[in-house]
PDB file of C-alpha atoms and ligand atoms in Angstrom:
ATOM      1  CA  MET X   1     -25.403   2.536  29.049  1.00  0.00           C
ATOM      2  CA  SER X   2     -25.646   5.332  26.511  1.00  0.00           C
ATOM      3  CA  VAL X   3     -23.010   6.588  24.067  1.00  0.00           C
ATOM      4  CA  THR X   4     -22.439   9.560  26.399  1.00  0.00           C
ATOM      5  CA  GLU X   5     -21.762   7.304  29.359  1.00  0.00           C
ATOM      6  CA  VAL X   6     -19.436   5.093  27.423  1.00  0.00           C
ATOM      7  CA  ALA X   7     -17.649   8.183  26.091  1.00  0.00           C
ATOM      8  CA  ARG X   8     -17.131   9.252  29.691  1.00  0.00           C
ATOM      9  CA  HIS X   9     -15.451   5.915  30.408  1.00  0.00           C
ATOM     10  CA  LEU X  10     -13.316   6.343  27.347  1.00  0.00           C
ATOM     11  CA  LYS X  11     -12.104   9.714  28.571  1.00  0.00           C
ATOM     12  CA  THR X  12     -10.930   8.428  31.883  1.00  0.00           C
ATOM     13  CA  ALA X  13      -9.710   4.873  30.937  1.00  0.00           C
ATOM     14  CA  ARG X  14      -5.995   4.177  31.182  1.00  0.00           C
ATOM     15  CA  HIS X  15      -5.941   1.080  29.096  1.00  0.00           C
ATOM     16  CA  VAL X  16      -8.654   0.333  26.485  1.00  0.00           C
ATOM     17  CA  VAL X  17      -8.965  -2.976  24.654  1.00  0.00           C
ATOM     18  CA  ILE X  18     -10.837  -2.973  21.312  1.00  0.00           C
ATOM     19  CA  PHE X  19     -11.916  -6.473  20.419  1.00  0.00           C
ATOM     20  CA  THR X  20     -13.323  -6.881  16.880  1.00  0.00           C
ATOM     21  CA  GLY X  21     -15.163  -9.622  15.032  1.00  0.00           C
ATOM     22  CA  ALA X  22     -16.402  -9.998  11.452  1.00  0.00           C
ATOM     23  CA  GLY X  23     -19.122  -7.327  12.030  1.00  0.00           C
ATOM     24  CA  ALA X  24     -16.414  -4.655  12.177  1.00  0.00           C
ATOM     25  CA  SER X  25     -15.608  -5.371   8.535  1.00  0.00           C
ATOM     26  CA  THR X  26     -19.120  -5.897   7.258  1.00  0.00           C
ATOM     27  CA  GLU X  27     -19.443  -2.268   6.211  1.00  0.00           C
ATOM     28  CA  SER X  28     -16.290  -2.658   4.123  1.00  0.00           C
ATOM     29  CA  GLY X  29     -18.157  -5.284   2.127  1.00  0.00           C
ATOM     30  CA  ILE X  30     -16.552  -8.351   3.775  1.00  0.00           C
ATOM     31  CA  PRO X  31     -19.216 -10.915   4.561  1.00  0.00           C
ATOM     32  CA  THR X  32     -19.496 -12.303   8.083  1.00  0.00           C
ATOM     33  CA  PHE X  33     -19.666 -16.019   8.692  1.00  0.00           C
ATOM     34  CA  ARG X  34     -23.053 -16.111  10.427  1.00  0.00           C
ATOM     35  CA  ASP X  35     -25.174 -13.267   9.212  1.00  0.00           C
ATOM     36  CA  ALA X  36     -28.254 -14.967   7.898  1.00  0.00           C
ATOM     37  CA  LEU X  37     -28.473 -13.505   4.406  1.00  0.00           C
ATOM     38  CA  THR X  38     -24.894 -12.775   3.525  1.00  0.00           C
ATOM     39  CA  GLY X  39     -22.949 -15.108   5.859  1.00  0.00           C
ATOM     40  CA  LEU X  40     -20.219 -17.066   4.048  1.00  0.00           C
ATOM     41  CA  TRP X  41     -21.303 -20.359   5.669  1.00  0.00           C
ATOM     42  CA  GLU X  42     -24.824 -20.007   4.201  1.00  0.00           C
ATOM     43  CA  HIS X  43     -23.286 -20.473   0.746  1.00  0.00           C
ATOM     44  CA  PHE X  44     -20.304 -22.729   1.469  1.00  0.00           C
ATOM     45  CA  ASP X  45     -19.788 -25.836   3.476  1.00  0.00           C
ATOM     46  CA  ALA X  46     -17.239 -24.854   6.117  1.00  0.00           C
ATOM     47  CA  SER X  47     -16.166 -28.401   6.725  1.00  0.00           C
ATOM     48  CA  ARG X  48     -15.005 -28.549   3.106  1.00  0.00           C
ATOM     49  CA  LEU X  49     -12.968 -25.384   3.326  1.00  0.00           C
ATOM     50  CA  ALA X  50     -11.868 -24.383   6.770  1.00  0.00           C
ATOM     51  CA  THR X  51     -10.102 -27.413   8.268  1.00  0.00           C
ATOM     52  CA  ALA X  52      -6.642 -28.927   7.703  1.00  0.00           C
ATOM     53  CA  GLU X  53      -8.235 -32.117   6.584  1.00  0.00           C
ATOM     54  CA  ALA X  54     -10.285 -30.248   3.942  1.00  0.00           C
ATOM     55  CA  PHE X  55      -7.113 -28.587   2.669  1.00  0.00           C
ATOM     56  CA  ARG X  56      -5.288 -31.874   2.388  1.00  0.00           C
ATOM     57  CA  ALA X  57      -8.243 -33.538   0.735  1.00  0.00           C
ATOM     58  CA  ASP X  58      -8.889 -30.829  -1.899  1.00  0.00           C
ATOM     59  CA  PRO X  59      -6.028 -28.227  -1.809  1.00  0.00           C
ATOM     60  CA  SER X  60      -7.046 -26.358  -5.005  1.00  0.00           C
ATOM     61  CA  LEU X  61     -10.670 -25.896  -3.953  1.00  0.00           C
ATOM     62  CA  CYS X  62      -9.623 -24.649  -0.485  1.00  0.00           C
ATOM     63  CA  TRP X  63      -6.809 -22.472  -1.770  1.00  0.00           C
ATOM     64  CA  GLY X  64      -9.048 -20.995  -4.481  1.00  0.00           C
ATOM     65  CA  TRP X  65     -11.661 -20.089  -1.920  1.00  0.00           C
ATOM     66  CA  TYR X  66      -9.126 -18.324   0.306  1.00  0.00           C
ATOM     67  CA  GLU X  67      -7.666 -16.488  -2.692  1.00  0.00           C
ATOM     68  CA  TRP X  68     -11.211 -15.294  -3.495  1.00  0.00           C
ATOM     69  CA  ARG X  69     -11.612 -14.011   0.031  1.00  0.00           C
ATOM     70  CA  ARG X  70      -8.164 -12.414   0.027  1.00  0.00           C
ATOM     71  CA  HIS X  71      -8.970 -10.744  -3.198  1.00  0.00           C
ATOM     72  CA  LYS X  72     -12.198  -9.317  -1.711  1.00  0.00           C
ATOM     73  CA  VAL X  73     -10.197  -7.841   1.171  1.00  0.00           C
ATOM     74  CA  ILE X  74      -7.610  -6.336  -1.205  1.00  0.00           C
ATOM     75  CA  GLN X  75     -10.447  -4.574  -3.066  1.00  0.00           C
ATOM     76  CA  ALA X  76     -12.142  -3.402   0.131  1.00  0.00           C
ATOM     77  CA  GLN X  77     -11.401  -0.194   2.052  1.00  0.00           C
ATOM     78  CA  PRO X  78     -11.270   0.287   5.839  1.00  0.00           C
ATOM     79  CA  ASN X  79     -14.593   1.695   7.103  1.00  0.00           C
ATOM     80  CA  ALA X  80     -15.325   4.490   9.545  1.00  0.00           C
ATOM     81  CA  ALA X  81     -15.166   1.997  12.483  1.00  0.00           C
ATOM     82  CA  HIS X  82     -11.577   1.050  11.541  1.00  0.00           C
ATOM     83  CA  VAL X  83     -10.736   4.756  11.216  1.00  0.00           C
ATOM     84  CA  ALA X  84     -12.290   5.635  14.572  1.00  0.00           C
ATOM     85  CA  ILE X  85     -10.354   2.829  16.288  1.00  0.00           C
ATOM     86  CA  ALA X  86      -7.048   4.091  14.753  1.00  0.00           C
ATOM     87  CA  GLU X  87      -7.964   7.616  15.852  1.00  0.00           C
ATOM     88  CA  LEU X  88      -8.634   6.428  19.420  1.00  0.00           C
ATOM     89  CA  ALA X  89      -5.033   5.461  19.774  1.00  0.00           C
ATOM     90  CA  ARG X  90      -4.112   9.121  19.772  1.00  0.00           C
ATOM     91  CA  HIS X  91      -6.395   9.955  22.682  1.00  0.00           C
ATOM     92  CA  VAL X  92      -6.125   7.207  25.284  1.00  0.00           C
ATOM     93  CA  PRO X  93      -2.982   6.401  27.251  1.00  0.00           C
ATOM     94  CA  ARG X  94      -2.924   2.806  26.109  1.00  0.00           C
ATOM     95  CA  LEU X  95      -4.894   1.040  23.346  1.00  0.00           C
ATOM     96  CA  THR X  96      -4.711  -2.683  22.450  1.00  0.00           C
ATOM     97  CA  VAL X  97      -6.546  -3.774  19.301  1.00  0.00           C
ATOM     98  CA  VAL X  98      -7.308  -7.495  19.227  1.00  0.00           C
ATOM     99  CA  THR X  99      -9.121  -8.886  16.238  1.00  0.00           C
ATOM    100  CA  GLN X 100     -10.629 -12.200  15.202  1.00  0.00           C
ATOM    101  CA  ASN X 101     -10.615 -10.942  11.657  1.00  0.00           C
ATOM    102  CA  VAL X 102      -8.274 -12.325   9.062  1.00  0.00           C
ATOM    103  CA  ASP X 103      -8.251  -9.195   6.938  1.00  0.00           C
ATOM    104  CA  ASN X 104      -5.822  -6.266   7.308  1.00  0.00           C
ATOM    105  CA  LEU X 105      -8.317  -3.428   7.478  1.00  0.00           C
ATOM    106  CA  HIS X 106      -7.277  -2.272  10.939  1.00  0.00           C
ATOM    107  CA  GLU X 107      -3.676  -1.891   9.801  1.00  0.00           C
ATOM    108  CA  ARG X 108      -4.721  -0.112   6.616  1.00  0.00           C
ATOM    109  CA  ALA X 109      -6.710   2.412   8.736  1.00  0.00           C
ATOM    110  CA  GLY X 110      -3.608   3.115  10.728  1.00  0.00           C
ATOM    111  CA  SER X 111      -3.808   0.856  13.806  1.00  0.00           C
ATOM    112  CA  GLN X 112      -0.498  -0.540  14.996  1.00  0.00           C
ATOM    113  CA  ALA X 113       0.585  -3.762  16.644  1.00  0.00           C
ATOM    114  CA  VAL X 114      -2.847  -5.332  15.993  1.00  0.00           C
ATOM    115  CA  ILE X 115      -3.179  -8.717  17.669  1.00  0.00           C
ATOM    116  CA  HIS X 116      -4.577 -11.308  15.143  1.00  0.00           C
ATOM    117  CA  LEU X 117      -6.079 -14.156  17.075  1.00  0.00           C
ATOM    118  CA  HIS X 118      -7.140 -16.092  14.039  1.00  0.00           C
ATOM    119  CA  GLY X 119      -4.219 -15.416  11.746  1.00  0.00           C
ATOM    120  CA  SER X 120      -4.358 -13.557   8.462  1.00  0.00           C
ATOM    121  CA  LEU X 121      -5.294 -14.134   4.859  1.00  0.00           C
ATOM    122  CA  HIS X 122      -2.115 -12.316   3.991  1.00  0.00           C
ATOM    123  CA  SER X 123       0.431 -14.595   5.676  1.00  0.00           C
ATOM    124  CA  PRO X 124       0.390 -18.005   4.100  1.00  0.00           C
ATOM    125  CA  ARG X 125       2.876 -20.618   5.211  1.00  0.00           C
ATOM    126  CA  CYS X 126       4.023 -24.165   4.352  1.00  0.00           C
ATOM    127  CA  ILE X 127       1.738 -26.825   5.796  1.00  0.00           C
ATOM    128  CA  ASP X 128       4.722 -29.124   6.409  1.00  0.00           C
ATOM    129  CA  CYS X 129       7.707 -27.004   7.583  1.00  0.00           C
ATOM    130  CA  GLY X 130       5.782 -23.788   8.570  1.00  0.00           C
ATOM    131  CA  VAL X 131       8.028 -21.449   6.602  1.00  0.00           C
ATOM    132  CA  ALA X 132       6.249 -18.147   5.730  1.00  0.00           C
ATOM    133  CA  HIS X 133       5.455 -17.351   2.173  1.00  0.00           C
ATOM    134  CA  GLN X 134       4.807 -14.029   0.474  1.00  0.00           C
ATOM    135  CA  ALA X 135       1.199 -13.413  -0.548  1.00  0.00           C
ATOM    136  CA  PRO X 136       1.209 -11.121  -3.616  1.00  0.00           C
ATOM    137  CA  LEU X 137      -0.605  -7.896  -2.831  1.00  0.00           C
ATOM    138  CA  SER X 138      -2.556  -7.885  -5.967  1.00  0.00           C
ATOM    139  CA  ILE X 139      -4.287 -10.634  -7.878  1.00  0.00           C
ATOM    140  CA  ASP X 140      -4.573 -10.065 -11.656  1.00  0.00           C
ATOM    141  CA  VAL X 141      -7.562 -12.225 -12.259  1.00  0.00           C
ATOM    142  CA  LEU X 142     -10.412 -12.176  -9.774  1.00  0.00           C
ATOM    143  CA  PRO X 143     -11.049 -15.823  -8.864  1.00  0.00           C
ATOM    144  CA  GLY X 144     -14.653 -16.884  -8.523  1.00  0.00           C
ATOM    145  CA  ALA X 145     -15.826 -18.135  -5.097  1.00  0.00           C
ATOM    146  CA  GLY X 146     -15.709 -21.718  -6.277  1.00  0.00           C
ATOM    147  CA  ALA X 147     -12.647 -21.457  -8.467  1.00  0.00           C
ATOM    148  CA  ARG X 148      -9.929 -24.069  -8.047  1.00  0.00           C
ATOM    149  CA  ILE X 149      -6.441 -22.605  -7.805  1.00  0.00           C
ATOM    150  CA  GLU X 150      -3.378 -24.785  -7.181  1.00  0.00           C
ATOM    151  CA  PRO X 151      -1.644 -23.620  -4.021  1.00  0.00           C
ATOM    152  CA  PRO X 152       2.053 -22.748  -4.439  1.00  0.00           C
ATOM    153  CA  ARG X 153       4.757 -25.167  -3.309  1.00  0.00           C
ATOM    154  CA  CYS X 154       7.121 -24.347  -0.497  1.00  0.00           C
ATOM    155  CA  THR X 155      10.507 -23.235  -1.749  1.00  0.00           C
ATOM    156  CA  MET X 156      12.227 -25.014   1.214  1.00  0.00           C
ATOM    157  CA  CYS X 157      10.539 -28.452   1.270  1.00  0.00           C
ATOM    158  CA  GLU X 158       8.114 -28.630  -1.688  1.00  0.00           C
ATOM    159  CA  GLY X 159       5.203 -28.905   0.798  1.00  0.00           C
ATOM    160  CA  LEU X 160       1.846 -27.204   0.003  1.00  0.00           C
ATOM    161  CA  VAL X 161       1.512 -23.559   1.034  1.00  0.00           C
ATOM    162  CA  ARG X 162      -1.644 -23.120   3.134  1.00  0.00           C
ATOM    163  CA  PRO X 163      -3.584 -20.019   4.148  1.00  0.00           C
ATOM    164  CA  GLY X 164      -2.287 -18.370   7.304  1.00  0.00           C
ATOM    165  CA  VAL X 165      -5.600 -18.480   9.118  1.00  0.00           C
ATOM    166  CA  VAL X 166      -6.678 -20.562  12.153  1.00  0.00           C
ATOM    167  CA  TRP X 167      -8.962 -23.370  11.010  1.00  0.00           C
ATOM    168  CA  PHE X 168     -11.629 -25.194  12.971  1.00  0.00           C
ATOM    169  CA  GLY X 169      -9.970 -27.634  15.323  1.00  0.00           C
ATOM    170  CA  GLU X 170      -6.677 -25.708  15.478  1.00  0.00           C
ATOM    171  CA  THR X 171      -5.315 -23.904  18.536  1.00  0.00           C
ATOM    172  CA  LEU X 172      -4.811 -20.157  18.501  1.00  0.00           C
ATOM    173  CA  PRO X 173      -1.295 -18.882  17.924  1.00  0.00           C
ATOM    174  CA  GLU X 174       0.342 -18.799  21.358  1.00  0.00           C
ATOM    175  CA  GLY X 175       1.949 -15.348  21.314  1.00  0.00           C
ATOM    176  CA  PRO X 176      -1.169 -13.419  20.142  1.00  0.00           C
ATOM    177  CA  TRP X 177      -3.406 -15.318  22.550  1.00  0.00           C
ATOM    178  CA  SER X 178      -1.290 -14.657  25.587  1.00  0.00           C
ATOM    179  CA  ASP X 179      -0.823 -10.995  24.634  1.00  0.00           C
ATOM    180  CA  ALA X 180      -4.639 -10.673  24.161  1.00  0.00           C
ATOM    181  CA  LEU X 181      -5.323 -12.373  27.479  1.00  0.00           C
ATOM    182  CA  ALA X 182      -2.793 -10.149  29.301  1.00  0.00           C
ATOM    183  CA  ALA X 183      -4.374  -6.994  27.775  1.00  0.00           C
ATOM    184  CA  ALA X 184      -7.941  -8.150  28.649  1.00  0.00           C
ATOM    185  CA  GLU X 185      -6.904  -8.785  32.274  1.00  0.00           C
ATOM    186  CA  ALA X 186      -5.078  -5.492  32.572  1.00  0.00           C
ATOM    187  CA  CYS X 187      -7.483  -3.049  30.845  1.00  0.00           C
ATOM    188  CA  ASP X 188     -10.108  -0.898  32.561  1.00  0.00           C
ATOM    189  CA  LEU X 189     -12.392  -0.642  29.486  1.00  0.00           C
ATOM    190  CA  PHE X 190     -13.061  -3.520  27.068  1.00  0.00           C
ATOM    191  CA  VAL X 191     -15.093  -2.733  23.904  1.00  0.00           C
ATOM    192  CA  SER X 192     -16.271  -5.713  21.852  1.00  0.00           C
ATOM    193  CA  ILE X 193     -17.403  -4.780  18.298  1.00  0.00           C
ATOM    194  CA  GLY X 194     -19.270  -6.960  15.783  1.00  0.00           C
ATOM    195  CA  THR X 195     -18.768 -10.354  17.234  1.00  0.00           C
ATOM    196  CA  SER X 196     -21.361 -13.028  17.909  1.00  0.00           C
ATOM    197  CA  GLY X 197     -19.277 -14.256  20.798  1.00  0.00           C
ATOM    198  CA  VAL X 198     -19.697 -17.942  19.996  1.00  0.00           C
ATOM    199  CA  VAL X 199     -16.138 -18.728  18.802  1.00  0.00           C
ATOM    200  CA  TYR X 200     -13.995 -19.842  21.728  1.00  0.00           C
ATOM    201  CA  PRO X 201     -11.483 -19.281  23.190  1.00  0.00           C
ATOM    202  CA  ALA X 202     -11.641 -15.763  21.718  1.00  0.00           C
ATOM    203  CA  ALA X 203     -15.100 -15.227  23.268  1.00  0.00           C
ATOM    204  CA  GLU X 204     -13.515 -15.701  26.689  1.00  0.00           C
ATOM    205  CA  LEU X 205     -11.722 -12.424  26.482  1.00  0.00           C
ATOM    206  CA  PRO X 206     -14.657 -10.142  27.604  1.00  0.00           C
ATOM    207  CA  LEU X 207     -15.264 -12.528  30.487  1.00  0.00           C
ATOM    208  CA  ARG X 208     -11.716 -12.303  31.581  1.00  0.00           C
ATOM    209  CA  ALA X 209     -11.813  -8.500  31.376  1.00  0.00           C
ATOM    210  CA  HIS X 210     -15.036  -8.362  33.331  1.00  0.00           C
ATOM    211  CA  GLY X 211     -13.650 -10.786  35.896  1.00  0.00           C
ATOM    212  CA  ARG X 212     -10.777  -8.385  36.594  1.00  0.00           C
ATOM    213  CA  GLY X 213     -13.116  -5.415  37.066  1.00  0.00           C
ATOM    214  CA  ALA X 214     -13.061  -3.803  33.590  1.00  0.00           C
ATOM    215  CA  THR X 215     -16.105  -2.147  32.167  1.00  0.00           C
ATOM    216  CA  VAL X 216     -17.239  -4.275  29.203  1.00  0.00           C
ATOM    217  CA  VAL X 217     -19.293  -2.827  26.350  1.00  0.00           C
ATOM    218  CA  HIS X 218     -20.645  -4.774  23.323  1.00  0.00           C
ATOM    219  CA  ILE X 219     -21.492  -2.905  20.064  1.00  0.00           C
ATOM    220  CA  ASN X 220     -23.689  -4.732  17.585  1.00  0.00           C
ATOM    221  CA  PRO X 221     -26.729  -3.888  15.488  1.00  0.00           C
ATOM    222  CA  ASP X 222     -28.388  -7.168  16.735  1.00  0.00           C
ATOM    223  CA  ARG X 223     -28.901  -7.726  20.404  1.00  0.00           C
ATOM    224  CA  VAL X 224     -26.092 -10.109  21.534  1.00  0.00           C
ATOM    225  CA  GLU X 225     -26.239 -11.964  24.818  1.00  0.00           C
ATOM    226  CA  VAL X 226     -24.897  -9.604  27.453  1.00  0.00           C
ATOM    227  CA  ARG X 227     -23.984 -10.982  30.797  1.00  0.00           C
ATOM    228  CA  ASN X 228     -24.516  -9.334  34.207  1.00  0.00           C
ATOM    229  CA  GLN X 229     -23.067  -5.884  34.401  1.00  0.00           C
ATOM    230  CA  GLU X 230     -21.853  -5.845  30.874  1.00  0.00           C
ATOM    231  CA  PHE X 231     -23.210  -3.085  28.649  1.00  0.00           C
ATOM    232  CA  PHE X 232     -24.694  -3.008  25.163  1.00  0.00           C
ATOM    233  CA  LEU X 233     -24.720  -0.242  22.531  1.00  0.00           C
ATOM    234  CA  GLU X 234     -27.069  -1.105  19.699  1.00  0.00           C
ATOM    235  CA  GLY X 235     -25.925   0.046  16.249  1.00  0.00           C
ATOM    236  CA  LYS X 236     -23.537  -0.408  13.431  1.00  0.00           C
ATOM    237  CA  ALA X 237     -19.796  -0.358  14.182  1.00  0.00           C
ATOM    238  CA  SER X 238     -19.202   2.743  12.052  1.00  0.00           C
ATOM    239  CA  ASP X 239     -21.999   4.836  13.617  1.00  0.00           C
ATOM    240  CA  VAL X 240     -21.322   3.888  17.190  1.00  0.00           C
ATOM    241  CA  MET X 241     -17.487   4.113  17.123  1.00  0.00           C
ATOM    242  CA  THR X 242     -17.634   7.465  15.284  1.00  0.00           C
ATOM    243  CA  ALA X 243     -20.104   8.869  17.798  1.00  0.00           C
ATOM    244  CA  LEU X 244     -18.010   7.606  20.745  1.00  0.00           C
ATOM    245  CA  VAL X 245     -14.716   9.035  19.545  1.00  0.00           C
ATOM    246  CA  ASN X 246     -16.325  12.357  18.537  1.00  0.00           C
ATOM    247  CA  GLU X 247     -18.144  12.708  21.849  1.00  0.00           C
ATOM    248  CA  ALA X 248     -15.265  11.730  24.044  1.00  0.00           C
ATOM    249  CA  PHE X 249     -12.488  13.613  22.331  1.00  0.00           C
ATOM    250  CA  GLY X 250     -14.171  16.250  20.149  1.00  0.00           C
ATOM    251  CA  ALA X 251     -12.774  14.560  17.078  1.00  0.00           C
ATOM    252  CA  LEU X 252     -14.441  15.318  13.746  1.00  0.00           C
ATOM    253  CA  LEU X 253     -14.924  11.905  12.255  1.00  0.00           C
ATOM    254  CA  SER X 254     -17.682  11.044   9.803  1.00  0.00           C
ATOM    255  CA  PRO X 255     -19.455   7.703  10.000  1.00  0.00           C
ATOM    256  CA  ARG X 256     -19.205   7.484   6.198  1.00  0.00           C
ATOM    257  CA  SER X 257     -15.467   7.720   5.766  1.00  0.00           C
TER     258      SER X 257
HETATM  259  P1  NAD B 301     -19.718 -13.778  13.240  1.00  0.00           P
HETATM  260  O1  NAD B 301     -20.018 -13.818  11.812  1.00  0.00           O
HETATM  261  O2  NAD B 301     -20.011 -14.936  14.092  1.00  0.00           O
HETATM  262  O3  NAD B 301     -20.604 -12.548  13.855  1.00  0.00           O
HETATM  263  C1  NAD B 301     -20.589 -11.300  13.253  1.00  0.00           C
HETATM  264  C2  NAD B 301     -21.333 -10.346  14.218  1.00  0.00           C
HETATM  265  O4  NAD B 301     -21.218  -9.032  13.632  1.00  0.00           O
HETATM  266  C3  NAD B 301     -22.784 -10.651  14.431  1.00  0.00           C
HETATM  267  O5  NAD B 301     -23.086 -10.625  15.779  1.00  0.00           O
HETATM  268  C4  NAD B 301     -23.504  -9.513  13.655  1.00  0.00           C
HETATM  269  O6  NAD B 301     -24.786  -9.142  14.310  1.00  0.00           O
HETATM  270  C5  NAD B 301     -22.496  -8.433  13.818  1.00  0.00           C
HETATM  271  N1  NAD B 301     -22.615  -7.350  12.787  1.00  0.00           N
HETATM  272  C6  NAD B 301     -23.077  -7.425  11.562  1.00  0.00           C
HETATM  273  N2  NAD B 301     -22.973  -6.168  10.974  1.00  0.00           N
HETATM  274  C7  NAD B 301     -22.413  -5.304  11.884  1.00  0.00           C
HETATM  275  C8  NAD B 301     -22.057  -3.962  11.842  1.00  0.00           C
HETATM  276  N3  NAD B 301     -22.278  -3.218  10.752  1.00  0.00           N
HETATM  277  N4  NAD B 301     -21.457  -3.458  12.940  1.00  0.00           N
HETATM  278  C9  NAD B 301     -21.244  -4.239  14.067  1.00  0.00           C
HETATM  279  N5  NAD B 301     -21.583  -5.530  14.159  1.00  0.00           N
HETATM  280  C10 NAD B 301     -22.133  -6.062  13.024  1.00  0.00           C
HETATM  281  O7  NAD B 301     -18.219 -13.309  13.383  1.00  0.00           O
HETATM  282  P2  NAD B 301     -17.174 -13.460  14.551  1.00  0.00           P
HETATM  283  O8  NAD B 301     -17.856 -13.353  15.870  1.00  0.00           O
HETATM  284  O9  NAD B 301     -16.050 -12.621  14.198  1.00  0.00           O
HETATM  285  O10 NAD B 301     -16.669 -14.995  14.491  1.00  0.00           O
HETATM  286  C11 NAD B 301     -16.503 -15.703  13.306  1.00  0.00           C
HETATM  287  C12 NAD B 301     -15.068 -16.037  12.859  1.00  0.00           C
HETATM  288  O11 NAD B 301     -15.080 -15.707  11.469  1.00  0.00           O
HETATM  289  C13 NAD B 301     -13.947 -15.221  13.397  1.00  0.00           C
HETATM  290  O12 NAD B 301     -13.207 -16.136  14.036  1.00  0.00           O
HETATM  291  C14 NAD B 301     -13.170 -14.691  12.149  1.00  0.00           C
HETATM  292  O13 NAD B 301     -11.908 -15.228  12.187  1.00  0.00           O
HETATM  293  C15 NAD B 301     -13.881 -15.196  10.997  1.00  0.00           C
HETATM  294  N6  NAD B 301     -14.198 -14.218   9.929  1.00  0.00           N
HETATM  295  C16 NAD B 301     -13.377 -13.173   9.617  1.00  0.00           C
HETATM  296  C17 NAD B 301     -13.758 -12.248   8.665  1.00  0.00           C
HETATM  297  C18 NAD B 301     -12.832 -11.079   8.357  1.00  0.00           C
HETATM  298  O14 NAD B 301     -11.622 -11.214   8.545  1.00  0.00           O
HETATM  299  N7  NAD B 301     -13.344  -9.895   7.975  1.00  0.00           N
HETATM  300  C19 NAD B 301     -14.948 -12.379   7.959  1.00  0.00           C
HETATM  301  C20 NAD B 301     -15.775 -13.527   8.284  1.00  0.00           C
HETATM  302  C21 NAD B 301     -15.338 -14.383   9.293  1.00  0.00           C
HETATM  303 ZN1   ZN B 302       8.018 -26.245   3.579  1.00  0.00          ZN
END
């Protein structure tokens, strides 16, 4: 399917789901997990950082790493793909944005009610009682990637405050998952952007959408595995999303916003 054909679907769709992965934030300078050269896991041992056991075993290493990542997000700006997705909401009858990303770049581009399947770097909570804690919006001193930083203590129970992201081995937050599933099963166009599609259960969403008759389109600069009757648009998130929204709705977005 070409950009023109997908744009035609966008124009007639009643409910569009945009489903993003780390690739949607790459052009904002946030590294993906699996990209061969820049992927975070190429440089860090995930098992030491992204599990509850790892946090309990070495809280300051783990917290320091997440503070480093959070700081990178604070410094980053939404890119043209985030902007095009926010613009899309003005043109289609219903838009649901579902993200696997733990940054807040969709919101900063203007998207509302974003469903975060894997939590957020910006919503830490107590590991023991679950109470939410404020994450300061700025960090005075940029922590290095390997810096140790003591996590704060919970003001309610003195437990350790942990990052508000979903770690390996944890289940997805129930509300966001059921909302995402409901949207995938109700939409008529499902657009998956910048995800390798290997992290389950999130990767099930395009299958569910397809199973209910939606048109499913994947956008990625690298060819991802596309199942029967799903479509693929090769290119960067910023270029393809800008072209789609411009072509479908005559918007005047630039891919380099
Ligand atoms: P992934 O790292 O497995 O895959 C990223 C995909 O993005 C790849 O298929 C890659 O080809 C593609 N990509 C790279 N540049 C792109 C571009 N400019 N435009 C479009 N696509 C591009 O990421 P994933 O599938 O999201 O799964 C990994 C997990 O990592 C997620 O669960 C997420 O929570 C977490 N994560 C989040 C962030 C973030 O919040 N920004 C960053 C890294 C990882
Ligand atoms: Zn507590």
